[in-house]
């Protein structure tokens, strides 16, 4: 297995976008279509009971940010995924994204992430990405179970299905 450093694999920076969106990830060099962009680092999964307990211990603004940067996989509706160790958590939604998972074999690789052998999905540039352009993904493929929607409502966060439906971040 190849050693893969998790997180963004291309030169980038995190910049403040605005008060409603927060931060975003921006390319600092030209990125050609098909370039591998991002590999997840330690994605920690919490049950909805664990998430509710964690959020109760945070300030309202910290809980809002925590939910804003977390997600539920459509393949695992029982857990909230939190990725606090890399800038992937700042990747915003677009209905016309420039980053996603390609439909070819090379998007799944054997890798070593944090010393553990895993199969990881590698996101790739879906088209050329210009210097200074925000790197975005489509949230439509993520899960939004009722427990997640309820927590989001409690803390004033749009769940990912609503973000995708409205075309906002």
Tab-separated table of N, CA and C in Angstrom:
chain	number	residue	atom	x	y	z
A	1	UNK	N	0.829	-1.191	0.000
A	1	UNK	CA	0.000	0.000	0.000
A	1	UNK	C	0.869	1.249	0.000
A	2	UNK	N	0.413	2.233	-0.703
A	2	UNK	CA	1.123	3.506	-0.756
A	2	UNK	C	0.747	4.349	0.450
A	3	UNK	N	1.700	5.111	0.933
A	3	UNK	CA	1.391	6.038	2.015
A	3	UNK	C	0.742	7.272	1.419
A	4	UNK	N	-0.409	7.632	1.908
A	4	UNK	CA	-1.135	8.795	1.418
A	4	UNK	C	-1.332	9.742	2.591
A	5	UNK	N	-0.879	10.957	2.419
A	5	UNK	CA	-1.112	11.974	3.437
A	5	UNK	C	-2.529	12.472	3.229
A	6	UNK	N	-3.354	12.328	4.219
A	6	UNK	CA	-4.742	12.733	4.094
A	6	UNK	C	-4.892	14.228	3.968
A	7	UNK	N	-6.036	14.629	3.483
A	7	UNK	CA	-6.334	16.035	3.291
A	7	UNK	C	-6.197	16.415	1.832
A	8	UNK	N	-6.133	17.698	1.579
A	8	UNK	CA	-5.973	18.157	0.201
A	8	UNK	C	-4.597	17.787	-0.309
A	9	UNK	N	-4.551	17.312	-1.535
A	9	UNK	CA	-3.320	16.850	-2.167
A	9	UNK	C	-2.750	17.884	-3.126
A	10	UNK	N	-3.425	19.001	-3.268
A	10	UNK	CA	-3.024	20.064	-4.191
A	10	UNK	C	-2.811	21.357	-3.402
A	11	UNK	N	-2.003	22.275	-3.950
A	11	UNK	CA	-1.819	23.562	-3.280
A	11	UNK	C	-3.155	24.305	-3.145
A	12	UNK	N	-3.449	24.749	-1.945
A	12	UNK	CA	-4.737	25.401	-1.673
A	12	UNK	C	-4.602	26.306	-0.455
A	13	UNK	N	-5.622	27.096	-0.244
A	13	UNK	CA	-5.701	27.895	0.975
A	13	UNK	C	-7.151	27.971	1.415
A	14	UNK	N	-7.338	28.122	2.714
A	14	UNK	CA	-8.666	28.322	3.274
A	14	UNK	C	-8.836	29.821	3.463
A	15	UNK	N	-9.937	30.342	2.907
A	15	UNK	CA	-10.213	31.776	3.010
A	15	UNK	C	-11.629	31.978	3.514
A	16	UNK	N	-11.837	33.093	4.183
A	16	UNK	CA	-13.175	33.493	4.606
A	16	UNK	C	-13.942	33.928	3.368
A	17	UNK	N	-15.166	33.389	3.199
A	17	UNK	CA	-16.001	33.742	2.050
A	17	UNK	C	-16.957	34.858	2.450
A	18	UNK	N	-17.810	34.597	3.429
A	18	UNK	CA	-18.714	35.607	3.975
A	18	UNK	C	-19.351	35.057	5.246
A	19	UNK	N	-20.176	35.867	5.901
A	19	UNK	CA	-20.759	35.477	7.180
A	19	UNK	C	-21.720	34.306	7.118
A	20	UNK	N	-22.413	34.122	6.009
A	20	UNK	CA	-23.366	33.007	5.934
A	20	UNK	C	-22.694	31.709	5.494
A	21	UNK	N	-21.666	31.812	4.661
A	21	UNK	CA	-20.965	30.619	4.174
A	21	UNK	C	-19.821	30.237	5.102
A	22	UNK	N	-19.145	31.215	5.638
A	22	UNK	CA	-17.961	30.924	6.449
A	22	UNK	C	-16.734	30.861	5.567
A	23	UNK	N	-15.956	29.806	5.723
A	23	UNK	CA	-14.716	29.640	4.982
A	23	UNK	C	-14.902	28.715	3.788
A	24	UNK	N	-13.986	28.789	2.855
A	24	UNK	CA	-13.969	27.902	1.702
A	24	UNK	C	-12.541	27.535	1.355
A	25	UNK	N	-12.390	26.556	0.483
A	25	UNK	CA	-11.079	26.096	0.037
A	25	UNK	C	-10.853	26.613	-1.381
A	26	UNK	N	-9.697	27.236	-1.613
A	26	UNK	CA	-9.400	27.860	-2.899
A	26	UNK	C	-8.084	27.335	-3.460
A	27	UNK	N	-8.071	27.098	-4.762
A	27	UNK	CA	-6.863	26.631	-5.443
A	27	UNK	C	-5.837	27.754	-5.490
A	28	UNK	N	-4.582	27.426	-5.202
A	28	UNK	CA	-3.507	28.417	-5.300
A	28	UNK	C	-2.630	28.175	-6.529
A	29	UNK	N	-2.927	27.103	-7.266
A	29	UNK	CA	-2.273	26.816	-8.543
A	29	UNK	C	-3.330	26.251	-9.484
A	30	UNK	N	-3.084	26.328	-10.787
A	30	UNK	CA	-3.970	25.712	-11.766
A	30	UNK	C	-4.028	24.208	-11.506
A	31	UNK	N	-5.249	23.638	-11.548
A	31	UNK	CA	-5.448	22.206	-11.324
A	31	UNK	C	-6.141	21.619	-12.553
A	32	UNK	N	-5.458	20.740	-13.283
A	32	UNK	CA	-6.071	20.139	-14.478
A	32	UNK	C	-7.169	19.130	-14.116
A	33	UNK	N	-8.140	19.001	-14.987
A	33	UNK	CA	-9.202	18.010	-14.851
A	33	UNK	C	-8.583	16.636	-14.599
A	34	UNK	N	-9.184	15.873	-13.665
A	34	UNK	CA	-8.726	14.522	-13.362
A	34	UNK	C	-7.677	14.436	-12.276
A	35	UNK	N	-7.154	15.581	-11.823
A	35	UNK	CA	-6.135	15.581	-10.777
A	35	UNK	C	-6.745	15.122	-9.450
A	36	UNK	N	-6.117	14.166	-8.759
A	36	UNK	CA	-6.588	13.817	-7.410
A	36	UNK	C	-6.482	15.045	-6.507
A	37	UNK	N	-7.567	15.346	-5.771
A	37	UNK	CA	-7.616	16.566	-4.959
A	37	UNK	C	-7.574	16.327	-3.463
A	38	UNK	N	-8.317	15.331	-3.004
A	38	UNK	CA	-8.520	15.216	-1.560
A	38	UNK	C	-8.700	13.763	-1.149
A	39	UNK	N	-8.067	13.401	-0.043
A	39	UNK	CA	-8.230	12.094	0.601
A	39	UNK	C	-8.614	12.386	2.047
A	40	UNK	N	-9.663	11.750	2.561
A	40	UNK	CA	-10.046	12.038	3.946
A	40	UNK	C	-8.980	11.600	4.942
A	41	UNK	N	-8.810	12.414	5.985
A	41	UNK	CA	-7.968	12.003	7.107
A	41	UNK	C	-8.895	11.374	8.138
A	42	UNK	N	-8.508	11.375	9.377
A	42	UNK	CA	-9.292	10.736	10.424
A	42	UNK	C	-10.745	11.200	10.430
A	43	UNK	N	-11.603	10.482	9.741
A	43	UNK	CA	-13.028	10.784	9.799
A	43	UNK	C	-13.574	10.010	10.988
A	44	UNK	N	-14.030	10.739	11.991
A	44	UNK	CA	-14.548	10.125	13.206
A	44	UNK	C	-16.064	10.064	13.088
A	45	UNK	N	-16.621	8.890	13.376
A	45	UNK	CA	-18.070	8.709	13.290
A	45	UNK	C	-18.656	8.667	14.702
A	46	UNK	N	-19.728	9.433	14.883
A	46	UNK	CA	-20.440	9.473	16.155
A	46	UNK	C	-21.897	9.079	15.934
A	47	UNK	N	-22.459	8.323	16.877
A	47	UNK	CA	-23.894	8.049	16.823
A	47	UNK	C	-24.624	9.345	17.113
A	48	UNK	N	-25.904	9.397	16.743
A	48	UNK	CA	-26.631	10.648	16.989
A	48	UNK	C	-26.763	10.941	18.477
A	49	UNK	N	-26.766	9.916	19.317
A	49	UNK	CA	-26.790	10.145	20.771
A	49	UNK	C	-25.482	10.794	21.223
A	50	UNK	N	-24.354	10.315	20.715
A	50	UNK	CA	-23.055	10.894	21.060
A	50	UNK	C	-22.957	12.337	20.569
A	51	UNK	N	-23.466	12.598	19.382
A	51	UNK	CA	-23.417	13.954	18.821
A	51	UNK	C	-24.237	14.895	19.686
A	52	UNK	N	-25.436	14.486	20.054
A	52	UNK	CA	-26.299	15.344	20.881
A	52	UNK	C	-25.604	15.685	22.195
A	53	UNK	N	-24.955	14.703	22.810
A	53	UNK	CA	-24.225	14.927	24.066
A	53	UNK	C	-23.054	15.889	23.849
A	54	UNK	N	-22.308	15.701	22.785
A	54	UNK	CA	-21.179	16.584	22.472
A	54	UNK	C	-21.651	18.011	22.259
A	55	UNK	N	-22.723	18.182	21.502
A	55	UNK	CA	-23.230	19.526	21.201
A	55	UNK	C	-23.721	20.239	22.448
A	56	UNK	N	-24.306	19.500	23.383
A	56	UNK	CA	-24.768	20.123	24.633
A	56	UNK	C	-23.615	20.722	25.425
A	57	UNK	N	-22.402	20.192	25.251
A	57	UNK	CA	-21.235	20.699	25.968
A	57	UNK	C	-20.536	21.863	25.281
A	58	UNK	N	-21.038	22.271	24.112
A	58	UNK	CA	-20.424	23.366	23.358
A	58	UNK	C	-21.256	24.638	23.449
A	59	UNK	N	-20.622	25.765	23.214
A	59	UNK	CA	-21.383	27.016	23.098
A	59	UNK	C	-22.254	26.914	21.843
A	60	UNK	N	-23.252	27.763	21.749
A	60	UNK	CA	-24.151	27.744	20.591
A	60	UNK	C	-23.378	27.959	19.294
A	61	UNK	N	-22.427	28.890	19.299
A	61	UNK	CA	-21.672	29.156	18.068
A	61	UNK	C	-20.739	27.997	17.728
A	62	UNK	N	-20.131	27.378	18.723
A	62	UNK	CA	-19.257	26.225	18.474
A	62	UNK	C	-20.068	25.029	17.978
A	63	UNK	N	-21.263	24.823	18.531
A	63	UNK	CA	-22.133	23.729	18.082
A	63	UNK	C	-22.576	23.966	16.640
A	64	UNK	N	-22.885	25.211	16.311
A	64	UNK	CA	-23.268	25.570	14.947
A	64	UNK	C	-22.135	25.235	13.979
A	65	UNK	N	-20.911	25.645	14.312
A	65	UNK	CA	-19.755	25.381	13.451
A	65	UNK	C	-19.486	23.882	13.336
A	66	UNK	N	-19.612	23.159	14.432
A	66	UNK	CA	-19.390	21.708	14.447
A	66	UNK	C	-20.336	21.010	13.464
A	67	UNK	N	-21.622	21.350	13.542
A	67	UNK	CA	-22.596	20.741	12.627
A	67	UNK	C	-22.381	21.203	11.185
A	68	UNK	N	-21.997	22.439	11.011
A	68	UNK	CA	-21.779	22.995	9.669
A	68	UNK	C	-20.660	22.268	8.950
A	69	UNK	N	-19.675	21.767	9.692
A	69	UNK	CA	-18.511	21.118	9.099
A	69	UNK	C	-18.598	19.597	9.126
A	70	UNK	N	-19.692	19.042	9.612
A	70	UNK	CA	-19.868	17.598	9.701
A	70	UNK	C	-20.853	17.132	8.624
A	71	UNK	N	-20.956	15.819	8.450
A	71	UNK	CA	-21.843	15.294	7.413
A	71	UNK	C	-22.275	13.880	7.764
A	72	UNK	N	-23.344	13.438	7.118
A	72	UNK	CA	-23.849	12.075	7.248
A	72	UNK	C	-23.714	11.418	5.882
A	73	UNK	N	-23.111	10.244	5.854
A	73	UNK	CA	-23.000	9.510	4.594
A	73	UNK	C	-24.333	8.858	4.250
A	74	UNK	N	-24.709	8.877	2.987
A	74	UNK	CA	-25.954	8.225	2.567
A	74	UNK	C	-25.897	6.722	2.835
A	75	UNK	N	-24.702	6.156	2.879
A	75	UNK	CA	-24.529	4.723	3.127
A	75	UNK	C	-24.503	4.372	4.610
A	76	UNK	N	-24.544	5.377	5.488
A	76	UNK	CA	-24.501	5.143	6.940
A	76	UNK	C	-25.281	6.256	7.640
A	77	UNK	N	-26.594	6.100	7.691
A	77	UNK	CA	-27.465	7.148	8.233
A	77	UNK	C	-27.501	7.205	9.758
A	78	UNK	N	-26.776	6.331	10.422
A	78	UNK	CA	-26.776	6.284	11.885
A	78	UNK	C	-25.644	7.086	12.518
A	79	UNK	N	-24.723	7.597	11.703
A	79	UNK	CA	-23.556	8.280	12.256
A	79	UNK	C	-23.326	9.638	11.610
A	80	UNK	N	-22.845	10.568	12.436
A	80	UNK	CA	-22.381	11.858	11.946
A	80	UNK	C	-20.870	11.749	11.788
A	81	UNK	N	-20.362	12.141	10.655
A	81	UNK	CA	-18.926	12.092	10.373
A	81	UNK	C	-18.318	13.466	10.624
A	82	UNK	N	-17.226	13.468	11.357
A	82	UNK	CA	-16.527	14.701	11.689
A	82	UNK	C	-15.078	14.526	11.275
A	83	UNK	N	-14.556	15.479	10.541
A	83	UNK	CA	-13.184	15.427	10.057
A	83	UNK	C	-12.485	16.704	10.499
A	84	UNK	N	-11.962	16.689	11.709
A	84	UNK	CA	-11.413	17.916	12.292
A	84	UNK	C	-9.953	18.166	11.943
A	85	UNK	N	-9.298	17.190	11.282
A	85	UNK	CA	-7.858	17.298	11.081
A	85	UNK	C	-7.411	17.833	9.725
A	86	UNK	N	-8.321	18.077	8.815
A	86	UNK	CA	-7.866	18.618	7.533
A	86	UNK	C	-8.839	19.652	6.987
A	87	UNK	N	-8.385	20.358	5.977
A	87	UNK	CA	-9.165	21.460	5.426
A	87	UNK	C	-10.337	21.005	4.573
A	88	UNK	N	-10.498	19.704	4.372
A	88	UNK	CA	-11.666	19.198	3.649
A	88	UNK	C	-12.969	19.630	4.284
A	89	UNK	N	-12.947	19.890	5.583
A	89	UNK	CA	-14.174	20.290	6.281
A	89	UNK	C	-14.672	21.666	5.842
A	90	UNK	N	-13.830	22.412	5.147
A	90	UNK	CA	-14.222	23.737	4.655
A	90	UNK	C	-14.704	23.716	3.208
A	91	UNK	N	-14.814	22.533	2.613
A	91	UNK	CA	-15.245	22.441	1.218
A	91	UNK	C	-16.744	22.695	1.130
A	92	UNK	N	-17.124	23.698	0.380
A	92	UNK	CA	-18.520	24.116	0.286
A	92	UNK	C	-19.257	23.421	-0.856
A	93	UNK	N	-20.576	23.556	-0.821
A	93	UNK	CA	-21.473	22.963	-1.816
A	93	UNK	C	-21.579	23.828	-3.069
A	94	UNK	N	-21.746	23.143	-4.183
A	94	UNK	CA	-22.159	23.790	-5.427
A	94	UNK	C	-22.975	22.777	-6.212
A	95	UNK	N	-24.030	23.246	-6.866
A	95	UNK	CA	-24.801	22.348	-7.737
A	95	UNK	C	-24.053	22.106	-9.046
A	96	UNK	N	-22.998	22.872	-9.286
A	96	UNK	CA	-22.104	22.635	-10.426
A	96	UNK	C	-20.674	22.546	-9.880
A	97	UNK	N	-20.364	21.475	-9.153
A	97	UNK	CA	-19.072	21.373	-8.465
A	97	UNK	C	-17.912	21.152	-9.426
A	98	UNK	N	-16.734	21.495	-8.947
A	98	UNK	CA	-15.524	21.211	-9.722
A	98	UNK	C	-14.730	20.055	-9.104
A	99	UNK	N	-15.247	19.472	-8.042
A	99	UNK	CA	-14.594	18.381	-7.329
A	99	UNK	C	-15.628	17.295	-7.050
A	100	UNK	N	-15.220	16.054	-7.192
A	100	UNK	CA	-16.134	14.952	-6.909
A	100	UNK	C	-15.413	13.626	-7.025
A	101	UNK	N	-16.164	12.574	-7.003
A	101	UNK	CA	-15.600	11.239	-7.119
A	101	UNK	C	-15.810	10.757	-8.538
A	102	UNK	N	-14.710	10.482	-9.218
A	102	UNK	CA	-14.761	10.071	-10.616
A	102	UNK	C	-15.351	8.676	-10.742
A	103	UNK	N	-15.909	8.376	-11.881
A	103	UNK	CA	-16.489	7.063	-12.154
A	103	UNK	C	-15.491	6.168	-12.859
A	104	UNK	N	-14.315	6.054	-12.293
A	104	UNK	CA	-13.328	5.137	-12.855
A	104	UNK	C	-12.553	4.500	-11.717
A	105	UNK	N	-11.887	3.392	-12.010
A	105	UNK	CA	-11.260	2.576	-10.979
A	105	UNK	C	-10.266	3.315	-10.109
A	106	UNK	N	-9.584	4.304	-10.636
A	106	UNK	CA	-8.519	4.935	-9.864
A	106	UNK	C	-9.028	5.819	-8.732
A	107	UNK	N	-10.354	5.973	-8.577
A	107	UNK	CA	-10.822	6.807	-7.471
A	107	UNK	C	-10.857	6.052	-6.152
A	108	UNK	N	-10.611	4.756	-6.175
A	108	UNK	CA	-10.487	3.985	-4.934
A	108	UNK	C	-9.088	3.395	-4.919
A	109	UNK	N	-8.327	3.717	-3.890
A	109	UNK	CA	-6.949	3.249	-3.820
A	109	UNK	C	-6.690	2.594	-2.474
A	110	UNK	N	-5.770	1.654	-2.462
A	110	UNK	CA	-5.279	1.134	-1.187
A	110	UNK	C	-4.312	2.161	-0.642
A	111	UNK	N	-4.460	2.524	0.600
A	111	UNK	CA	-3.618	3.576	1.151
A	111	UNK	C	-3.333	3.303	2.613
A	112	UNK	N	-2.372	4.033	3.134
A	112	UNK	CA	-2.103	4.039	4.560
A	112	UNK	C	-2.378	5.452	5.040
A	113	UNK	N	-3.380	5.604	5.874
A	113	UNK	CA	-3.723	6.898	6.434
A	113	UNK	C	-3.555	6.783	7.934
A	114	UNK	N	-2.703	7.621	8.504
A	114	UNK	CA	-2.407	7.581	9.930
A	114	UNK	C	-1.976	6.183	10.366
A	115	UNK	N	-1.179	5.533	9.533
A	115	UNK	CA	-0.622	4.242	9.881
A	115	UNK	C	-1.557	3.061	9.738
A	116	UNK	N	-2.758	3.278	9.218
A	116	UNK	CA	-3.747	2.213	9.085
A	116	UNK	C	-4.031	1.978	7.608
A	117	UNK	N	-4.005	0.707	7.180
A	117	UNK	CA	-4.324	0.388	5.801
A	117	UNK	C	-5.819	0.499	5.570
A	118	UNK	N	-6.210	1.279	4.589
A	118	UNK	CA	-7.629	1.492	4.315
A	118	UNK	C	-7.854	1.607	2.807
A	119	UNK	N	-9.081	1.375	2.394
A	119	UNK	CA	-9.490	1.732	1.042
A	119	UNK	C	-10.160	3.089	1.162
A	120	UNK	N	-9.678	4.044	0.425
A	120	UNK	CA	-10.232	5.392	0.518
A	120	UNK	C	-10.690	5.855	-0.847
A	121	UNK	N	-11.690	6.673	-0.846
A	121	UNK	CA	-12.140	7.307	-2.085
A	121	UNK	C	-11.387	8.614	-2.230
A	122	UNK	N	-10.856	8.822	-3.388
A	122	UNK	CA	-10.087	10.022	-3.673
A	122	UNK	C	-10.955	10.935	-4.534
A	123	UNK	N	-11.139	12.165	-4.084
A	123	UNK	CA	-11.877	13.097	-4.931
A	123	UNK	C	-10.937	13.657	-5.973
A	124	UNK	N	-11.499	13.979	-7.129
A	124	UNK	CA	-10.715	14.471	-8.263
A	124	UNK	C	-11.342	15.738	-8.828
A	125	UNK	N	-10.534	16.467	-9.578
A	125	UNK	CA	-11.039	17.649	-10.286
A	125	UNK	C	-11.928	17.168	-11.430
A	126	UNK	N	-13.177	17.596	-11.430
A	126	UNK	CA	-14.126	17.208	-12.470
A	126	UNK	C	-13.933	18.010	-13.749
A	127	UNK	N	-13.242	19.120	-13.619
A	127	UNK	CA	-12.897	19.983	-14.750
A	127	UNK	C	-11.665	20.771	-14.332
A	128	UNK	N	-11.074	21.512	-15.238
A	128	UNK	CA	-9.948	22.373	-14.875
A	128	UNK	C	-10.402	23.363	-13.804
A	129	UNK	N	-9.523	23.623	-12.846
A	129	UNK	CA	-9.813	24.576	-11.770
A	129	UNK	C	-8.756	25.679	-11.842
A	130	UNK	N	-9.223	26.909	-11.936
A	130	UNK	CA	-8.330	28.057	-12.091
A	130	UNK	C	-7.722	28.478	-10.749
A	131	UNK	N	-6.602	29.156	-10.820
A	131	UNK	CA	-5.989	29.744	-9.635
A	131	UNK	C	-6.996	30.702	-9.001
A	132	UNK	N	-7.188	30.602	-7.690
A	132	UNK	CA	-8.110	31.482	-6.981
A	132	UNK	C	-9.546	31.010	-6.970
A	133	UNK	N	-9.854	29.937	-7.715
A	133	UNK	CA	-11.221	29.415	-7.766
A	133	UNK	C	-11.503	28.558	-6.536
A	134	UNK	N	-12.710	28.697	-6.013
A	134	UNK	CA	-13.101	27.868	-4.865
A	134	UNK	C	-13.320	26.425	-5.320
A	135	UNK	N	-12.823	25.488	-4.524
A	135	UNK	CA	-13.024	24.062	-4.780
A	135	UNK	C	-14.321	23.667	-4.083
A	136	UNK	N	-15.277	23.105	-4.848
A	136	UNK	CA	-16.603	22.797	-4.316
A	136	UNK	C	-17.028	21.372	-4.663
A	137	UNK	N	-17.965	20.848	-3.873
A	137	UNK	CA	-18.553	19.528	-4.107
A	137	UNK	C	-20.074	19.660	-4.085
A	138	UNK	N	-20.753	18.644	-4.551
A	138	UNK	CA	-22.220	18.611	-4.513
A	138	UNK	C	-22.650	17.835	-3.271
A	139	UNK	N	-23.363	18.483	-2.366
A	139	UNK	CA	-23.821	17.836	-1.133
A	139	UNK	C	-25.020	16.919	-1.363
A	140	UNK	N	-25.578	16.897	-2.571
A	140	UNK	CA	-26.811	16.142	-2.825
A	140	UNK	C	-26.670	14.651	-2.523
A	141	UNK	N	-25.468	14.104	-2.595
A	141	UNK	CA	-25.282	12.682	-2.344
A	141	UNK	C	-25.109	12.308	-0.885
A	142	UNK	N	-25.148	13.297	-0.002
A	142	UNK	CA	-25.000	13.016	1.428
A	142	UNK	C	-26.341	12.662	2.054
A	143	UNK	N	-26.297	12.050	3.219
A	143	UNK	CA	-27.514	11.673	3.926
A	143	UNK	C	-28.038	12.795	4.807
A	144	UNK	N	-29.343	12.798	5.036
A	144	UNK	CA	-29.980	13.761	5.937
A	144	UNK	C	-31.113	13.078	6.702
A	145	UNK	N	-30.768	12.147	7.603
A	145	UNK	CA	-31.823	11.482	8.377
A	145	UNK	C	-32.504	12.471	9.324
A	146	UNK	N	-33.671	12.103	9.817
A	146	UNK	CA	-34.454	13.009	10.656
A	146	UNK	C	-33.703	13.461	11.906
A	147	UNK	N	-32.968	12.570	12.571
A	147	UNK	CA	-32.239	12.972	13.784
A	147	UNK	C	-31.225	14.077	13.473
A	148	UNK	N	-30.604	13.985	12.291
A	148	UNK	CA	-29.639	14.998	11.867
A	148	UNK	C	-30.355	16.324	11.575
A	149	UNK	N	-31.488	16.259	10.885
A	149	UNK	CA	-32.264	17.467	10.592
A	149	UNK	C	-32.729	18.136	11.882
A	150	UNK	N	-33.141	17.326	12.869
A	150	UNK	CA	-33.581	17.876	14.152
A	150	UNK	C	-32.443	18.594	14.876
A	151	UNK	N	-31.250	17.985	14.891
A	151	UNK	CA	-30.094	18.637	15.517
A	151	UNK	C	-29.731	19.924	14.790
A	152	UNK	N	-29.750	19.881	13.466
A	152	UNK	CA	-29.446	21.081	12.689
A	152	UNK	C	-30.437	22.199	13.007
A	153	UNK	N	-31.717	21.877	13.081
A	153	UNK	CA	-32.737	22.877	13.397
A	153	UNK	C	-32.501	23.480	14.781
A	154	UNK	N	-32.120	22.640	15.730
A	154	UNK	CA	-31.872	23.100	17.094
A	154	UNK	C	-30.743	24.127	17.154
A	155	UNK	N	-29.755	23.984	16.270
A	155	UNK	CA	-28.592	24.867	16.294
A	155	UNK	C	-28.537	25.844	15.112
A	156	UNK	N	-29.620	25.948	14.354
A	156	UNK	CA	-29.703	26.933	13.284
A	156	UNK	C	-28.814	26.647	12.082
A	157	UNK	N	-28.644	25.363	11.765
A	157	UNK	CA	-27.818	24.954	10.634
A	157	UNK	C	-28.705	24.313	9.576
A	158	UNK	N	-28.503	24.663	8.321
A	158	UNK	CA	-29.227	23.982	7.254
A	158	UNK	C	-28.650	22.580	7.072
A	159	UNK	N	-29.490	21.540	7.088
A	159	UNK	CA	-28.970	20.200	6.800
A	159	UNK	C	-28.520	20.125	5.346
A	160	UNK	N	-27.630	19.184	5.059
A	160	UNK	CA	-27.017	19.129	3.725
A	160	UNK	C	-28.026	18.958	2.599
A	161	UNK	N	-29.141	18.251	2.840
A	161	UNK	CA	-30.133	18.107	1.768
A	161	UNK	C	-30.782	19.444	1.435
A	162	UNK	N	-30.968	20.291	2.442
A	162	UNK	CA	-31.537	21.629	2.203
A	162	UNK	C	-30.520	22.533	1.517
A	163	UNK	N	-29.262	22.435	1.911
A	163	UNK	CA	-28.210	23.208	1.248
A	163	UNK	C	-28.197	22.855	-0.239
A	164	UNK	N	-28.231	21.558	-0.536
A	164	UNK	CA	-28.210	21.109	-1.934
A	164	UNK	C	-29.461	21.552	-2.677
A	165	UNK	N	-30.629	21.433	-2.031
A	165	UNK	CA	-31.890	21.808	-2.678
A	165	UNK	C	-31.942	23.296	-2.979
A	166	UNK	N	-31.473	24.097	-2.032
A	166	UNK	CA	-31.503	25.559	-2.201
A	166	UNK	C	-30.350	26.073	-3.034
A	167	UNK	N	-29.328	25.241	-3.215
A	167	UNK	CA	-28.155	25.665	-3.980
A	167	UNK	C	-27.290	26.638	-3.210
A	168	UNK	N	-27.371	26.578	-1.876
A	168	UNK	CA	-26.571	27.483	-1.042
A	168	UNK	C	-25.595	26.668	-0.222
A	169	UNK	N	-24.684	27.350	0.455
A	169	UNK	CA	-23.760	26.670	1.369
A	169	UNK	C	-24.053	27.067	2.784
